[in-house]
């Protein structure tokens, strides 16, 4: 039997809620290298964009496939072009551009919005120390410029001290501006929106996927690229469920109770340590 494929979720699985590994990077790289030298195919399966996931793969020496944007895109190797798994989702760049145009039209002559497009994680981390001192804008809308088959944006508002803060009413305002633009592109025959919205006021972020996108959607592409291999999926929530008997589901210790109950392998350790423990269990199987 060929060694298996092991797919790993990123957010709240490989990294914690503050986007940090909970184990030294060199220890992660050593475990990954050992597993890959034994023939395991290790890849990442995340809601994030391909460049964001690829940066994690490169950092840790992971050489296997990338499944991105909740299964909408599949990258078999780092040198292959991405495969669009869900063609219905391949219109989000038009959605993003239409929203960007609406924001810029609104801000002309008023300076109401600071609109930034790029690597959102880097930009949001830099925002408190940067543009508040050089702009009179009341809102900051930071759009993920790396996504192709989904749309993600962070929203901040300036407080009375000029600092950028998360503010739920401002996030709601932006969502209400975003919704009709998305509905014009993604709708059913009755004109109702066809969008899967992750509205997160705690983090001040909105992420929109096509409802047919799922991490399980890439199973067929995995089978074509890597036939006759068992597939393991390590995650923390039901969004990491890849379905039935085709995949051996694995949970880190911090995973939701519902997901843990459905998994065949469950670690007592959380986040990165849990991932490494499951990899070592698979190696010893």
Coordinates of C-alpha atoms in Angstrom, one line a residue:
X1 CA 0.0 0.0 0.0
X2 CA 1.2 3.5 -0.9
X3 CA 1.9 5.9 2.0
X4 CA -1.1 8.2 2.7
X5 CA -1.9 11.8 2.0
X6 CA -2.2 14.0 5.1
X7 CA -4.0 17.3 4.7
X8 CA -3.8 19.9 7.4
X9 CA -6.1 22.9 8.1
X10 CA -4.3 26.1 9.1
X11 CA -6.5 28.5 11.2
X12 CA -7.0 27.1 14.8
X13 CA -5.4 23.8 13.7
X14 CA -1.8 24.4 12.6
X15 CA -1.8 27.9 14.2
X16 CA -3.6 29.4 17.1
X17 CA -6.2 32.3 17.1
X18 CA -3.3 34.8 17.2
X19 CA -1.8 33.2 14.1
X20 CA 1.2 31.7 15.9
X21 CA 2.6 28.2 15.9
X22 CA 2.6 26.7 19.4
X23 CA 5.7 24.6 18.7
X24 CA 9.1 25.9 17.5
X25 CA 9.3 26.1 13.8
X26 CA 12.4 23.9 13.6
X27 CA 10.5 21.1 15.5
X28 CA 7.6 21.3 13.0
X29 CA 10.0 21.2 10.0
X30 CA 11.8 18.2 11.5
X31 CA 8.6 16.2 11.9
X32 CA 7.4 17.2 8.5
X33 CA 10.7 16.2 6.9
X34 CA 10.7 12.8 8.7
X35 CA 7.1 12.1 7.5
X36 CA 7.9 13.1 3.9
X37 CA 11.1 11.0 3.9
X38 CA 8.9 8.1 4.9
X39 CA 6.7 8.7 1.8
X40 CA 3.8 10.6 3.3
X41 CA 2.3 13.3 1.1
X42 CA 1.6 16.3 3.3
X43 CA -0.5 19.2 2.1
X44 CA -2.5 22.1 3.4
X45 CA -6.3 22.5 3.1
X46 CA -7.5 25.9 4.1
X47 CA -10.0 28.7 3.4
X48 CA -7.1 31.1 2.7
X49 CA -5.8 32.1 -0.7
X50 CA -3.1 30.1 -2.5
X51 CA -0.2 32.6 -1.9
X52 CA -1.0 32.7 1.9
X53 CA -1.1 28.9 2.1
X54 CA 2.0 28.5 -0.1
X55 CA 4.0 30.8 2.3
X56 CA 3.2 28.5 5.2
X57 CA 4.1 25.4 3.1
X58 CA 7.5 27.0 2.2
X59 CA 8.2 28.0 5.8
X60 CA 7.6 24.4 7.0
X61 CA 9.1 22.5 4.1
X62 CA 5.7 21.0 3.2
X63 CA 5.8 19.8 -0.4
X64 CA 2.4 18.3 -1.1
X65 CA -0.8 19.8 -2.6
X66 CA -2.6 22.9 -1.6
X67 CA -6.4 23.1 -1.4
X68 CA -7.4 26.8 -1.2
X69 CA -10.4 29.0 -0.7
X70 CA -12.6 26.3 0.9
X71 CA -11.9 23.8 -1.8
X72 CA -12.5 26.1 -4.8
X73 CA -8.9 25.8 -6.0
X74 CA -6.5 22.9 -6.1
X75 CA -2.8 23.2 -6.6
X76 CA -1.3 19.7 -7.1
X77 CA 2.4 21.0 -6.9
X78 CA 4.1 24.3 -6.5
X79 CA 5.0 24.5 -10.2
X80 CA 1.6 23.5 -11.6
X81 CA -1.2 26.0 -12.4
X82 CA -4.2 25.9 -10.0
X83 CA -7.2 23.9 -11.0
X84 CA -10.6 25.6 -10.5
X85 CA -12.6 22.9 -8.7
X86 CA -15.8 25.1 -8.4
X87 CA -16.2 27.1 -11.7
X88 CA -19.3 28.8 -10.2
X89 CA -16.9 30.6 -7.8
X90 CA -14.6 31.8 -10.5
X91 CA -16.2 35.3 -10.7
X92 CA -15.2 36.7 -7.3
X93 CA -12.5 38.9 -8.8
X94 CA -15.3 40.7 -10.7
X95 CA -17.3 41.0 -7.4
X96 CA -14.2 42.4 -5.6
X97 CA -13.6 44.9 -8.4
X98 CA -17.2 46.1 -8.5
X99 CA -17.1 46.7 -4.7
X100 CA -13.8 48.5 -5.0
X101 CA -15.2 50.7 -7.7
X102 CA -18.2 51.6 -5.5
X103 CA -16.0 52.4 -2.5
X104 CA -13.8 54.7 -4.6
X105 CA -16.7 56.4 -6.1
X106 CA -18.1 57.1 -2.7
X107 CA -14.8 58.5 -1.4
X108 CA -14.0 60.8 -4.3
X109 CA -13.8 64.3 -2.9
X110 CA -14.8 63.2 0.7
X111 CA -11.9 61.1 1.9
X112 CA -14.5 59.1 3.9
X113 CA -12.8 55.7 3.3
X114 CA -9.3 54.5 3.4
X115 CA -9.4 51.6 0.9
X116 CA -6.4 49.2 0.7
X117 CA -6.1 46.0 -1.3
X118 CA -3.3 43.5 -0.8
X119 CA -2.1 41.0 1.8
X120 CA -4.6 41.6 4.5
X121 CA -2.8 39.9 7.4
X122 CA 0.2 42.1 6.9
X123 CA -1.8 45.3 6.3
X124 CA -4.1 44.8 9.3
X125 CA -1.1 44.3 11.6
X126 CA 0.6 47.4 10.2
X127 CA -2.5 49.6 10.3
X128 CA -2.4 50.8 13.9
X129 CA 1.1 52.3 13.4
X130 CA 0.5 53.7 10.0
X131 CA -2.3 55.5 8.0
X132 CA -4.2 57.0 11.0
X133 CA -1.7 59.8 11.2
X134 CA -1.8 60.6 7.5
X135 CA -5.5 60.3 6.5
X136 CA -8.7 61.9 7.6
X137 CA -10.7 58.8 6.6
X138 CA -13.3 57.5 9.1
X139 CA -13.3 53.9 7.9
X140 CA -10.5 51.6 6.8
X141 CA -11.5 48.8 4.4
X142 CA -8.7 46.3 3.7
X143 CA -9.6 44.0 0.9
X144 CA -7.8 40.7 0.3
X145 CA -6.2 41.0 -3.1
X146 CA -4.9 37.4 -3.1
X147 CA -8.2 35.6 -3.3
X148 CA -9.7 34.4 -6.7
X149 CA -12.7 32.3 -5.8
X150 CA -13.9 34.1 -2.6
X151 CA -13.9 37.6 -1.2
X152 CA -12.4 38.7 2.1
X153 CA -12.1 42.1 3.8
X154 CA -11.3 43.6 7.2
X155 CA -13.1 46.7 8.4
X156 CA -11.8 49.2 11.0
X157 CA -13.0 52.6 12.2
X158 CA -11.1 55.5 13.8
X159 CA -11.9 56.3 17.5
X160 CA -11.7 59.7 19.1
X161 CA -8.0 59.3 19.6
X162 CA -7.4 58.6 15.9
X163 CA -6.7 54.9 16.5
X164 CA -8.1 52.2 14.2
X165 CA -10.5 49.9 16.1
X166 CA -12.9 47.0 15.4
X167 CA -16.5 48.4 15.4
X168 CA -19.5 46.2 14.7
X169 CA -21.9 48.9 13.4
X170 CA -19.2 50.0 10.9
X171 CA -18.7 46.3 9.9
X172 CA -22.5 46.0 9.4
X173 CA -22.6 49.2 7.3
X174 CA -19.9 47.8 5.0
X175 CA -21.7 44.5 4.7
X176 CA -24.9 46.2 3.7
X177 CA -23.0 48.0 1.0
X178 CA -21.4 44.8 -0.2
X179 CA -24.5 42.6 -0.3
X180 CA -26.3 44.1 -3.3
X181 CA -23.1 44.1 -5.3
X182 CA -22.6 40.4 -4.6
X183 CA -26.3 39.6 -5.2
X184 CA -26.0 41.2 -8.7
X185 CA -23.3 38.6 -9.6
X186 CA -24.2 35.6 -7.4
X187 CA -28.0 35.0 -7.4
X188 CA -30.6 32.4 -8.2
X189 CA -33.5 32.6 -10.7
X190 CA -35.6 34.6 -8.2
X191 CA -32.8 37.1 -7.7
X192 CA -31.9 35.9 -4.2
X193 CA -28.3 35.9 -3.2
X194 CA -26.2 32.7 -3.5
X195 CA -23.4 33.4 -1.1
X196 CA -22.0 31.7 2.0
X197 CA -21.1 34.6 4.4
X198 CA -18.8 34.4 7.3
X199 CA -19.6 37.6 9.2
X200 CA -17.2 37.9 12.2
X201 CA -17.6 41.0 14.4
X202 CA -15.0 39.7 16.9
X203 CA -12.3 40.0 14.3
X204 CA -13.9 42.7 12.2
X205 CA -13.8 40.6 9.1
X206 CA -16.2 39.5 6.3
X207 CA -15.4 36.5 4.1
X208 CA -17.8 35.4 1.4
X209 CA -17.5 32.0 -0.4
X210 CA -19.7 30.4 -3.0
X211 CA -22.0 27.9 -1.2
X212 CA -20.9 25.0 -3.5
X213 CA -17.3 25.5 -2.3
X214 CA -16.2 23.0 0.4
X215 CA -13.0 21.3 1.4
X216 CA -14.5 18.0 0.4
X217 CA -14.9 19.2 -3.2
X218 CA -11.2 18.6 -4.0
X219 CA -11.4 14.8 -3.2
X220 CA -11.8 13.9 -6.9
X221 CA -8.7 16.0 -7.9
X222 CA -6.8 14.3 -5.1
X223 CA -7.8 10.9 -6.3
X224 CA -6.7 11.7 -9.9
X225 CA -3.4 13.2 -8.8
X226 CA -2.6 10.6 -6.1
X227 CA -4.5 7.4 -6.8
X228 CA -4.6 4.5 -4.4
X229 CA -3.6 6.5 -1.3
X230 CA -5.5 6.9 2.0
X231 CA -6.4 10.5 2.8
X232 CA -6.2 11.9 6.3
X233 CA -7.6 15.4 7.1
X234 CA -6.5 17.2 10.3
X235 CA -8.8 20.0 11.4
X236 CA -10.7 21.7 14.2
X237 CA -14.3 22.1 13.1
X238 CA -17.0 20.8 10.8
X239 CA -15.8 23.0 8.0
X240 CA -12.8 20.6 7.8
X241 CA -15.1 17.6 7.3
X242 CA -14.3 16.0 3.9
X243 CA -17.0 13.3 4.1
X244 CA -17.7 9.7 4.9
X245 CA -15.5 6.7 4.3
X246 CA -13.3 8.4 1.7
X247 CA -11.3 10.3 4.3
X248 CA -9.9 9.5 7.8
X249 CA -10.8 12.6 9.8
X250 CA -8.5 13.8 12.6
X251 CA -9.0 16.4 15.3
X252 CA -6.6 18.5 17.3
X253 CA -7.4 18.9 21.0
X254 CA -9.1 22.3 20.7
X255 CA -11.5 21.1 18.0
X256 CA -15.2 21.5 18.4
X257 CA -17.1 18.8 20.3
X258 CA -19.2 17.9 17.2
X259 CA -16.1 17.5 15.0
X260 CA -14.2 15.5 17.6
X261 CA -17.1 13.0 17.9
X262 CA -17.0 12.3 14.2
X263 CA -13.2 11.8 14.0
X264 CA -11.3 8.6 13.9
X265 CA -8.1 10.1 15.4
X266 CA -8.3 12.8 18.2
X267 CA -5.3 14.4 19.8
X268 CA -5.2 15.5 23.4
X269 CA -2.9 18.4 22.4
X270 CA -4.1 21.6 20.8
X271 CA -3.1 23.5 17.7
X272 CA 0.4 22.8 16.3
X273 CA 1.3 20.2 19.0
X274 CA -1.9 18.3 18.2
X275 CA -1.0 18.3 14.5
X276 CA 2.5 16.9 15.1
X277 CA 1.1 14.2 17.5
X278 CA -1.3 13.0 14.8
X279 CA 1.4 13.0 12.2
X280 CA 3.5 10.8 14.5
X281 CA 0.6 8.5 15.0
X282 CA 0.1 8.1 11.3
X283 CA 3.8 7.4 10.8
X284 CA 3.6 4.7 13.4
X285 CA 0.5 3.1 11.9

